[in-house]
Amino acid sequence: MSEQQHRHKAGFETRAIHAGYEPDPITGAVIPPIFATSTFKQDGVGGLRGGYEYSRSANPTRTALEGNLAALEEGEAGFAFASGLAAEDTLVRAVCRPGDHVVLPGDAYGGTFRLFDKVEKAWGLAHTAAPVFDTAAVGAAMQPGRTKLVWIETPTNPLLNIADIAALARVAHDAGALLVVDNTFASPYLQQPLTLGADVVVHSTTKYCGGHSDVIGGALVVRDLELAEQIAFHQNSIGAVAGPFDSWLVLRGLKTLAVRMDRHCDNAERVVDFLVGHAKVGDVFYPALSGHPGHQVAAQQMRRFGGIVSFRVKAGEQAAVDVCGRAEVFTLGESLGGVESLIEHPGRMTHASVAGTELEVPGDLVRLSVGIESADDLVADLDRALG
Ligand SMILES: Cc1ncc(COP(=O)(O)O)c(C=O)c1O
């Protein structure tokens, strides 16, 4: 599909399958090869073919993925990295300098918080955590002139809070900062932050984009070409790039993103119906619920409400740990966004690194990544696990 066609907005599913790659002019291969090469023959010194010289700078399999991601997020440029955290670190170094400040989500993914708190802080980058569902509180956390990034997740991990992307973009821009949206939980199928005013989209492509729990990867997508140039420079200078095989896996995953996400959402809705009102379950966190404080905003900015559900177990922390241990169809494990359902205890697993900080999560919380198995089997498994 030509650049022009995807700019003129073919449907999401069409872009997911075609954007970023034209069938190979020589062989007609409809899927990009895995260009397992570190270097490229030059036609005379400096005579690069298609701009390729060395695979850290650019590799054709990665280029296909980067073009596809840009088309799906409706951005101008995409960048693929070795992990979500590598993407985040590269972005920070491209935009921030010692003495700058960033605003982080009050319930950020633990690894993101650790990156800022234990790594970036030591390089002189200050941070303040603010609840992303409270636009005024985020505004109050900003230090005009010093705050370079307002970083949000929506929905957040693991409490499924919802941030108003358009309102926060205005708050960030008024103070001269960029709005960064970690779109990992929603995926580009459910939400496109750049169209709502955000400046940068971050993904852990390890999750829904890859979709099959077989790859670690990350991405940035931006709409401003100057920022794109800065990121391209830092991507090459730091070198935490996605390799060709990993790029190929994520690109393959993206082709089925739309159908997978619809099934994740269908199944999550069934699971939520089961959990709400269950005698042993306390609060259920899922933005489709009309009582969820972010429901209205989520309904406006998301196509559907996603595949992640969290809930509290009334009998407390040990009971929550036991539920995780008893599940069978839900595999006990970290990560999310794959075709298989996963269950975890955030307090002792994904969010153990924020224990004792202002980001600590409730001990009785269980997080589900609802997969695309038969919904009846998922509900029966939770019924058994809850005892
Ligand atoms: C919301 C979110 N952002 C970023 C990351 C980091 O991505 P990666 O594990 O690919 O480095 C994760 C990982 O779980 C995540 O859940």
CSV table of C-alpha atoms and ligand atoms in Angstrom, one decimal:
chain,number,residue,atom,x,y,z
A,1,MET,CA,0.0,0.0,0.0
A,2,SER,CA,1.5,3.3,-1.0
A,3,GLU,CA,2.4,5.9,1.5
A,4,GLN,CA,-0.2,8.2,0.1
A,5,GLN,CA,-3.0,5.5,0.4
A,6,HIS,CA,-2.3,5.0,4.1
A,7,ARG,CA,-2.0,8.7,4.8
A,8,HIS,CA,-5.5,9.0,3.2
A,9,LYS,CA,-6.6,6.6,5.8
A,10,ALA,CA,-7.5,3.2,4.6
A,11,GLY,CA,-9.5,1.5,7.3
A,12,PHE,CA,-7.5,0.4,10.4
A,13,GLU,CA,-7.6,-3.3,9.5
A,14,THR,CA,-6.4,-2.5,5.9
A,15,ARG,CA,-3.5,-0.4,7.3
A,16,ALA,CA,-2.7,-3.1,9.8
A,17,ILE,CA,-2.2,-5.7,7.0
A,18,HIS,CA,-0.6,-3.5,4.3
A,19,ALA,CA,1.0,-0.3,5.6
A,20,GLY,CA,4.8,-0.1,5.8
A,21,TYR,CA,5.6,-2.7,3.1
A,22,GLU,CA,5.0,-3.2,-0.6
A,23,PRO,CA,5.3,-6.8,-2.0
A,24,ASP,CA,9.0,-7.3,-3.0
A,25,PRO,CA,9.6,-6.0,-6.5
A,26,ILE,CA,11.8,-8.9,-7.5
A,27,THR,CA,10.1,-12.0,-5.9
A,28,GLY,CA,6.7,-10.6,-5.1
A,29,ALA,CA,7.0,-11.8,-1.5
A,30,VAL,CA,3.9,-10.5,0.2
A,31,ILE,CA,5.5,-10.6,3.7
A,32,PRO,CA,8.8,-8.7,4.3
A,33,PRO,CA,11.8,-11.1,4.7
A,34,ILE,CA,13.7,-11.2,7.9
A,35,PHE,CA,16.7,-9.2,6.8
A,36,ALA,CA,19.2,-11.0,9.0
A,37,THR,CA,22.2,-8.9,8.0
A,38,SER,CA,24.3,-6.5,9.9
A,39,THR,CA,25.6,-4.6,7.0
A,40,PHE,CA,24.7,-3.7,3.3
A,41,LYS,CA,26.9,-3.6,0.2
A,42,GLN,CA,27.4,-0.1,-1.1
A,43,ASP,CA,27.6,0.8,-4.8
A,44,GLY,CA,30.8,2.7,-4.5
A,45,VAL,CA,31.7,4.6,-1.3
A,46,GLY,CA,28.5,6.2,0.1
A,47,GLY,CA,26.3,4.6,-2.6
A,48,LEU,CA,23.7,3.2,-0.3
A,49,ARG,CA,20.8,1.1,-1.7
A,50,GLY,CA,17.6,2.4,-0.3
A,51,GLY,CA,19.4,4.3,2.4
A,52,TYR,CA,20.6,1.1,4.2
A,53,GLU,CA,24.2,0.9,5.5
A,54,TYR,CA,24.2,-0.8,8.9
A,55,SER,CA,21.4,-2.5,10.7
A,56,ARG,CA,21.6,-0.4,13.9
A,57,SER,CA,20.8,2.7,11.8
A,58,ALA,CA,18.1,1.0,9.7
A,59,ASN,CA,17.1,-2.5,8.6
A,60,PRO,CA,14.4,-3.2,6.1
A,61,THR,CA,12.4,-5.5,8.3
A,62,ARG,CA,12.4,-2.9,11.0
A,63,THR,CA,11.5,-0.2,8.5
A,64,ALA,CA,8.4,-2.1,7.6
A,65,LEU,CA,7.3,-2.4,11.2
A,66,GLU,CA,8.1,1.3,11.9
A,67,GLY,CA,6.0,2.3,8.9
A,68,ASN,CA,3.1,0.1,10.0
A,69,LEU,CA,3.1,1.4,13.5
A,70,ALA,CA,3.1,5.0,12.3
A,71,ALA,CA,0.2,4.3,10.0
A,72,LEU,CA,-1.8,2.6,12.8
A,73,GLU,CA,-1.2,5.4,15.3
A,74,GLU,CA,-1.8,8.1,12.6
A,75,GLY,CA,1.7,9.5,13.2
A,76,GLU,CA,4.4,10.7,10.9
A,77,ALA,CA,7.2,8.5,12.1
A,78,GLY,CA,7.6,5.3,14.1
A,79,PHE,CA,10.6,3.8,15.8
A,80,ALA,CA,11.0,0.2,17.0
A,81,PHE,CA,13.2,-0.7,20.0
A,82,ALA,CA,14.5,-3.8,21.8
A,83,SER,CA,11.9,-3.3,24.6
A,84,GLY,CA,9.3,-0.9,25.8
A,85,LEU,CA,11.7,0.4,28.4
A,86,ALA,CA,14.4,0.9,25.8
A,87,ALA,CA,11.9,3.1,23.8
A,88,GLU,CA,11.1,5.1,27.0
A,89,ASP,CA,14.8,5.7,27.8
A,90,THR,CA,15.6,6.8,24.3
A,91,LEU,CA,12.7,9.2,24.3
A,92,VAL,CA,13.8,10.7,27.6
A,93,ARG,CA,17.3,11.2,26.4
A,94,ALA,CA,16.1,12.8,23.1
A,95,VAL,CA,13.9,15.3,24.9
A,96,CYS,CA,15.2,15.9,28.5
A,97,ARG,CA,18.4,17.3,29.9
A,98,PRO,CA,19.8,17.3,33.5
A,99,GLY,CA,17.8,19.7,35.6
A,100,ASP,CA,14.6,19.1,33.7
A,101,HIS,CA,11.4,17.6,35.3
A,102,VAL,CA,8.7,15.2,34.2
A,103,VAL,CA,5.2,14.4,35.5
A,104,LEU,CA,4.5,10.7,35.9
A,105,PRO,CA,1.3,8.7,36.5
A,106,GLY,CA,0.5,8.1,40.1
A,107,ASP,CA,0.0,4.5,39.2
A,108,ALA,CA,2.6,4.1,36.4
A,109,TYR,CA,3.8,0.6,35.3
A,110,GLY,CA,6.4,-0.3,37.9
A,111,GLY,CA,9.2,-0.6,35.4
A,112,THR,CA,8.5,2.9,34.1
A,113,PHE,CA,8.6,4.4,37.6
A,114,ARG,CA,11.8,2.5,38.4
A,115,LEU,CA,13.4,3.8,35.2
A,116,PHE,CA,12.6,7.4,36.2
A,117,ASP,CA,13.2,7.0,40.0
A,118,LYS,CA,16.3,4.8,40.0
A,119,VAL,CA,18.0,5.6,36.6
A,120,GLU,CA,17.0,8.9,35.2
A,121,LYS,CA,16.9,10.7,38.5
A,122,ALA,CA,20.6,9.9,39.0
A,123,TRP,CA,21.3,11.8,35.8
A,124,GLY,CA,19.5,14.9,37.1
A,125,LEU,CA,16.0,14.4,35.8
A,126,ALA,CA,13.4,15.1,38.6
A,127,HIS,CA,9.9,13.7,38.6
A,128,THR,CA,6.6,14.2,40.4
A,129,ALA,CA,3.8,11.6,40.4
A,130,ALA,CA,0.3,12.8,39.8
A,131,PRO,CA,-3.1,11.0,39.4
A,132,VAL,CA,-3.7,11.0,35.7
A,133,PHE,CA,-7.5,10.8,36.1
A,134,ASP,CA,-7.3,14.3,37.7
A,135,THR,CA,-6.4,16.8,35.1
A,136,ALA,CA,-6.1,19.7,37.6
A,137,ALA,CA,-3.7,17.6,39.8
A,138,VAL,CA,-1.5,16.9,36.8
A,139,GLY,CA,-1.5,20.7,36.0
A,140,ALA,CA,-0.6,21.5,39.6
A,141,ALA,CA,2.3,19.0,39.5
A,142,MET,CA,3.9,20.8,36.5
A,143,GLN,CA,6.8,23.2,36.9
A,144,PRO,CA,6.5,25.6,33.9
A,145,GLY,CA,9.8,26.1,32.2
A,146,ARG,CA,11.2,23.0,33.8
A,147,THR,CA,8.7,20.2,33.0
A,148,LYS,CA,9.5,18.8,29.6
A,149,LEU,CA,7.2,15.7,29.6
A,150,VAL,CA,3.8,14.9,30.9
A,151,TRP,CA,3.8,11.1,30.9
A,152,ILE,CA,0.5,9.2,31.1
A,153,GLU,CA,-0.9,5.8,30.7
A,154,THR,CA,-4.5,5.3,30.0
A,155,PRO,CA,-5.9,2.9,31.0
A,156,THR,CA,-3.3,2.7,33.8
A,157,ASN,CA,-1.6,-0.5,35.0
A,158,PRO,CA,-2.9,-2.1,37.1
A,159,LEU,CA,-5.8,0.1,38.4
A,160,LEU,CA,-7.4,0.9,35.0
A,161,ASN,CA,-7.6,4.6,35.7
A,162,ILE,CA,-8.5,6.8,32.7
A,163,ALA,CA,-6.8,10.0,31.7
A,164,ASP,CA,-8.5,12.6,29.5
A,165,ILE,CA,-5.9,12.7,26.7
A,166,ALA,CA,-7.2,15.9,24.9
A,167,ALA,CA,-7.5,17.8,28.2
A,168,LEU,CA,-4.0,16.8,29.3
A,169,ALA,CA,-2.5,17.7,25.9
A,170,ARG,CA,-3.8,21.3,26.5
A,171,VAL,CA,-2.4,21.3,30.0
A,172,ALA,CA,1.0,20.1,28.8
A,173,HIS,CA,1.2,22.4,25.8
A,174,ASP,CA,0.2,25.5,27.9
A,175,ALA,CA,3.3,24.9,30.0
A,176,GLY,CA,5.5,24.1,27.0
A,177,ALA,CA,5.7,20.4,27.7
A,178,LEU,CA,5.0,17.4,25.5
A,179,LEU,CA,2.3,14.9,26.3
A,180,VAL,CA,3.5,11.3,26.1
A,181,VAL,CA,0.9,8.5,26.2
A,182,ASP,CA,1.9,4.9,26.9
A,183,ASN,CA,-0.8,3.3,24.7
A,184,THR,CA,0.3,-0.3,25.6
A,185,PHE,CA,-3.0,-1.3,27.4
A,186,ALA,CA,-5.3,0.1,24.7
A,187,SER,CA,-3.3,-0.7,21.6
A,188,PRO,CA,-3.6,1.5,18.5
A,189,TYR,CA,-6.9,-0.4,17.6
A,190,LEU,CA,-8.7,0.9,20.7
A,191,GLN,CA,-7.2,4.4,21.0
A,192,GLN,CA,-5.1,6.7,18.9
A,193,PRO,CA,-3.7,9.4,21.2
A,194,LEU,CA,-1.9,11.4,18.5
A,195,THR,CA,-5.3,12.2,17.0
A,196,LEU,CA,-6.4,13.6,20.4
A,197,GLY,CA,-3.4,16.0,20.7
A,198,ALA,CA,-0.7,13.8,22.3
A,199,ASP,CA,2.8,14.3,21.0
A,200,VAL,CA,4.3,10.9,21.5
A,201,VAL,CA,2.9,7.4,21.8
A,202,VAL,CA,4.9,4.7,23.6
A,203,HIS,CA,4.3,1.0,23.3
A,204,SER,CA,5.6,-2.1,24.9
A,205,THR,CA,5.0,-4.0,21.7
A,206,THR,CA,5.7,-7.1,23.8
A,207,LYS,CA,2.0,-6.9,24.7
A,208,TYR,CA,-1.0,-6.5,22.3
A,209,CYS,CA,1.0,-5.4,19.3
A,210,GLY,CA,3.0,-8.6,19.3
A,211,GLY,CA,0.1,-10.4,20.8
A,212,HIS,CA,1.5,-13.9,21.1
A,213,SER,CA,3.9,-13.7,24.1
A,214,ASP,CA,6.8,-14.5,22.0
A,215,VAL,CA,8.8,-11.3,21.7
A,216,ILE,CA,10.0,-8.3,23.8
A,217,GLY,CA,9.8,-5.0,21.9
A,218,GLY,CA,9.0,-1.3,22.2
A,219,ALA,CA,8.0,1.6,20.0
A,220,LEU,CA,7.6,5.3,19.8
A,221,VAL,CA,5.4,7.1,17.3
A,222,VAL,CA,5.4,10.9,16.8
A,223,ARG,CA,3.7,13.4,14.6
A,224,ASP,CA,6.3,16.2,14.6
A,225,LEU,CA,9.2,15.7,12.2
A,226,GLU,CA,11.8,17.7,14.2
A,227,LEU,CA,11.1,15.5,17.2
A,228,ALA,CA,11.3,12.5,14.9
A,229,GLU,CA,14.8,13.6,13.8
A,230,GLN,CA,15.9,13.8,17.4
A,231,ILE,CA,14.5,10.4,18.2
A,232,ALA,CA,16.1,8.9,15.1
A,233,PHE,CA,19.5,10.3,16.1
A,234,HIS,CA,19.2,8.9,19.6
A,235,GLN,CA,17.8,5.6,18.4
A,236,ASN,CA,21.0,5.1,16.4
A,237,SER,CA,23.3,6.7,18.9
A,238,ILE,CA,22.1,4.6,21.9
A,239,GLY,CA,21.4,1.5,19.7
A,240,ALA,CA,18.6,-0.2,21.7
A,241,VAL,CA,16.9,-1.2,18.4
A,242,ALA,CA,14.5,-4.0,17.5
A,243,GLY,CA,16.3,-6.8,15.7
A,244,PRO,CA,15.0,-8.0,12.4
A,245,PHE,CA,13.4,-11.3,13.7
A,246,ASP,CA,11.7,-9.4,16.6
A,247,SER,CA,10.5,-6.7,14.2
A,248,TRP,CA,9.0,-9.4,12.0
A,249,LEU,CA,7.2,-11.0,14.9
A,250,VAL,CA,5.6,-7.7,16.0
A,251,LEU,CA,4.7,-6.9,12.4
A,252,ARG,CA,3.0,-10.3,12.0
A,253,GLY,CA,1.1,-9.7,15.3
A,254,LEU,CA,-0.1,-6.3,14.2
A,255,LYS,CA,-1.9,-7.8,11.1
A,256,THR,CA,-4.4,-9.5,13.4
A,257,LEU,CA,-4.5,-6.8,16.1
A,258,ALA,CA,-8.1,-5.7,15.3
A,259,VAL,CA,-9.7,-9.2,15.4
A,260,ARG,CA,-7.7,-10.2,18.5
A,261,MET,CA,-8.6,-7.0,20.4
A,262,ASP,CA,-12.3,-7.4,19.7
A,263,ARG,CA,-12.2,-10.9,21.1
A,264,HIS,CA,-10.1,-9.7,24.1
A,265,CYS,CA,-12.8,-7.1,24.8
A,266,ASP,CA,-15.7,-9.6,24.3
A,267,ASN,CA,-14.1,-12.0,26.8
A,268,ALA,CA,-13.2,-9.3,29.3
A,269,GLU,CA,-16.8,-8.2,29.3
A,270,ARG,CA,-17.9,-11.7,30.1
A,271,VAL,CA,-15.4,-12.0,32.9
A,272,VAL,CA,-16.4,-8.6,34.4
A,273,ASP,CA,-20.1,-9.7,34.3
A,274,PHE,CA,-19.1,-12.8,36.3
A,275,LEU,CA,-16.9,-10.9,38.8
A,276,VAL,CA,-19.2,-8.0,39.6
A,277,GLY,CA,-21.4,-9.1,42.5
A,278,HIS,CA,-19.4,-12.3,43.2
A,279,ALA,CA,-19.6,-12.9,47.0
A,280,LYS,CA,-15.8,-13.1,47.4
A,281,VAL,CA,-14.9,-10.2,45.1
A,282,GLY,CA,-14.6,-6.5,46.2
A,283,ASP,CA,-14.1,-3.7,43.7
A,284,VAL,CA,-13.8,-4.6,40.0
A,285,PHE,CA,-11.8,-2.2,37.9
A,286,TYR,CA,-12.9,-2.0,34.2
A,287,PRO,CA,-13.6,1.2,32.4
A,288,ALA,CA,-16.8,-0.2,30.7
A,289,LEU,CA,-18.5,-0.3,34.1
A,290,SER,CA,-20.9,2.7,34.3
A,291,GLY,CA,-19.7,3.3,37.9
A,292,HIS,CA,-16.1,3.5,36.9
A,293,PRO,CA,-15.1,7.2,37.4
A,294,GLY,CA,-13.4,7.3,34.0
A,295,HIS,CA,-16.2,5.6,32.1
A,296,GLN,CA,-17.4,8.7,30.2
A,297,VAL,CA,-13.9,9.8,29.1
A,298,ALA,CA,-13.0,6.2,28.1
A,299,ALA,CA,-16.2,5.9,26.1
A,300,GLN,CA,-15.2,9.0,24.2
A,301,GLN,CA,-11.6,8.3,23.5
A,302,MET,CA,-11.6,4.5,23.2
A,303,ARG,CA,-13.3,2.2,20.6
A,304,ARG,CA,-13.9,-0.4,23.4
A,305,PHE,CA,-12.5,-0.9,26.9
A,306,GLY,CA,-9.8,-3.5,26.5
A,307,GLY,CA,-8.7,-6.9,27.8
A,308,ILE,CA,-7.3,-6.0,31.2
A,309,VAL,CA,-9.4,-6.4,34.3
A,310,SER,CA,-8.4,-6.0,38.0
A,311,PHE,CA,-10.3,-6.9,41.1
A,312,ARG,CA,-9.9,-6.9,44.9
A,313,VAL,CA,-10.4,-10.1,46.9
A,314,LYS,CA,-12.5,-9.4,50.0
A,315,ALA,CA,-10.6,-11.8,52.2
A,316,GLY,CA,-7.3,-9.9,51.7
A,317,GLU,CA,-3.8,-10.3,50.4
A,318,GLN,CA,-3.2,-14.0,51.1
A,319,ALA,CA,-6.6,-14.9,49.6
A,320,ALA,CA,-5.6,-12.9,46.5
A,321,VAL,CA,-2.3,-14.7,46.2
A,322,ASP,CA,-4.2,-18.0,46.6
A,323,VAL,CA,-6.7,-17.2,43.8
A,324,CYS,CA,-3.7,-16.5,41.5
A,325,GLY,CA,-2.2,-19.9,42.5
A,326,ARG,CA,-5.4,-21.9,41.9
A,327,ALA,CA,-6.2,-20.7,38.4
A,328,GLU,CA,-5.4,-23.1,35.6
A,329,VAL,CA,-6.7,-21.7,32.3
A,330,PHE,CA,-5.4,-18.3,33.4
A,331,THR,CA,-1.6,-18.9,33.5
A,332,LEU,CA,0.1,-17.4,36.5
A,333,GLY,CA,2.6,-15.0,35.0
A,334,GLU,CA,3.7,-11.4,34.4
A,335,SER,CA,3.1,-9.6,31.2
A,336,LEU,CA,-0.2,-9.1,29.3
A,337,GLY,CA,-1.7,-8.8,25.9
A,338,GLY,CA,-1.1,-12.2,24.5
A,339,VAL,CA,-3.7,-14.6,23.1
A,340,GLU,CA,-3.5,-16.7,26.4
A,341,SER,CA,-5.1,-15.5,29.6
A,342,LEU,CA,-2.7,-14.5,32.4
A,343,ILE,CA,-3.3,-13.9,36.1
A,344,GLU,CA,-1.0,-12.1,38.5
A,345,HIS,CA,-0.7,-10.5,41.9
A,346,PRO,CA,0.6,-7.0,41.1
A,347,GLY,CA,1.8,-6.2,44.6
A,348,ARG,CA,4.3,-9.2,44.6
A,349,MET,CA,4.9,-9.4,40.9
A,350,THR,CA,4.8,-6.7,38.2
A,351,HIS,CA,4.6,-3.9,40.8
A,352,ALA,CA,6.9,-5.3,43.5
A,353,SER,CA,9.4,-2.6,42.5
A,354,VAL,CA,7.1,0.2,43.7
A,355,ALA,CA,6.4,-1.3,47.2
A,356,GLY,CA,6.9,1.3,49.9
A,357,THR,CA,6.6,4.2,47.4
A,358,GLU,CA,3.6,6.4,46.7
A,359,LEU,CA,2.8,4.0,43.8
A,360,GLU,CA,2.3,0.9,46.0
A,361,VAL,CA,-0.8,-1.1,44.8
A,362,PRO,CA,-3.3,-2.7,47.2
A,363,GLY,CA,-2.2,-6.2,48.4
A,364,ASP,CA,-5.6,-7.7,47.8
A,365,LEU,CA,-5.5,-6.8,44.1
A,366,VAL,CA,-5.5,-9.4,41.3
A,367,ARG,CA,-4.9,-8.5,37.6
A,368,LEU,CA,-6.2,-10.5,34.7
A,369,SER,CA,-5.0,-10.2,31.1
A,370,VAL,CA,-8.1,-11.8,29.5
A,371,GLY,CA,-7.1,-13.8,26.5
A,372,ILE,CA,-9.0,-15.1,23.5
A,373,GLU,CA,-9.8,-18.6,24.7
A,374,SER,CA,-13.4,-19.7,25.1
A,375,ALA,CA,-15.1,-17.3,27.5
A,376,ASP,CA,-17.0,-20.2,29.2
A,377,ASP,CA,-13.7,-21.8,30.2
A,378,LEU,CA,-12.3,-18.5,31.5
A,379,VAL,CA,-15.3,-17.9,33.7
A,380,ALA,CA,-15.3,-21.5,35.0
A,381,ASP,CA,-11.6,-21.2,35.8
A,382,LEU,CA,-12.2,-18.0,37.9
A,383,ASP,CA,-15.2,-19.6,39.6
A,384,ARG,CA,-13.0,-22.5,40.7
A,385,ALA,CA,-10.0,-20.3,41.6
A,386,LEU,CA,-12.2,-18.0,43.8
A,387,GLY,CA,-13.3,-21.2,45.6
B,1,LIG,C1,2.2,-0.2,30.3
B,1,LIG,C2,3.6,-0.7,30.1
B,1,LIG,N1,4.5,0.2,29.6
B,1,LIG,C3,5.8,-0.3,29.4
B,1,LIG,C4,6.2,-1.5,29.7
B,1,LIG,C5,7.6,-1.9,29.5
B,1,LIG,O1,7.7,-2.7,28.4
B,1,LIG,P1,8.8,-3.8,28.2
B,1,LIG,O2,8.6,-4.9,29.2
B,1,LIG,O3,8.6,-4.3,26.8
B,1,LIG,O4,10.2,-3.2,28.3
B,1,LIG,C6,5.2,-2.4,30.2
B,1,LIG,C7,5.7,-3.8,30.6
B,1,LIG,O5,4.9,-4.5,31.2
B,1,LIG,C8,3.9,-2.0,30.5
B,1,LIG,O6,3.0,-2.8,31.0
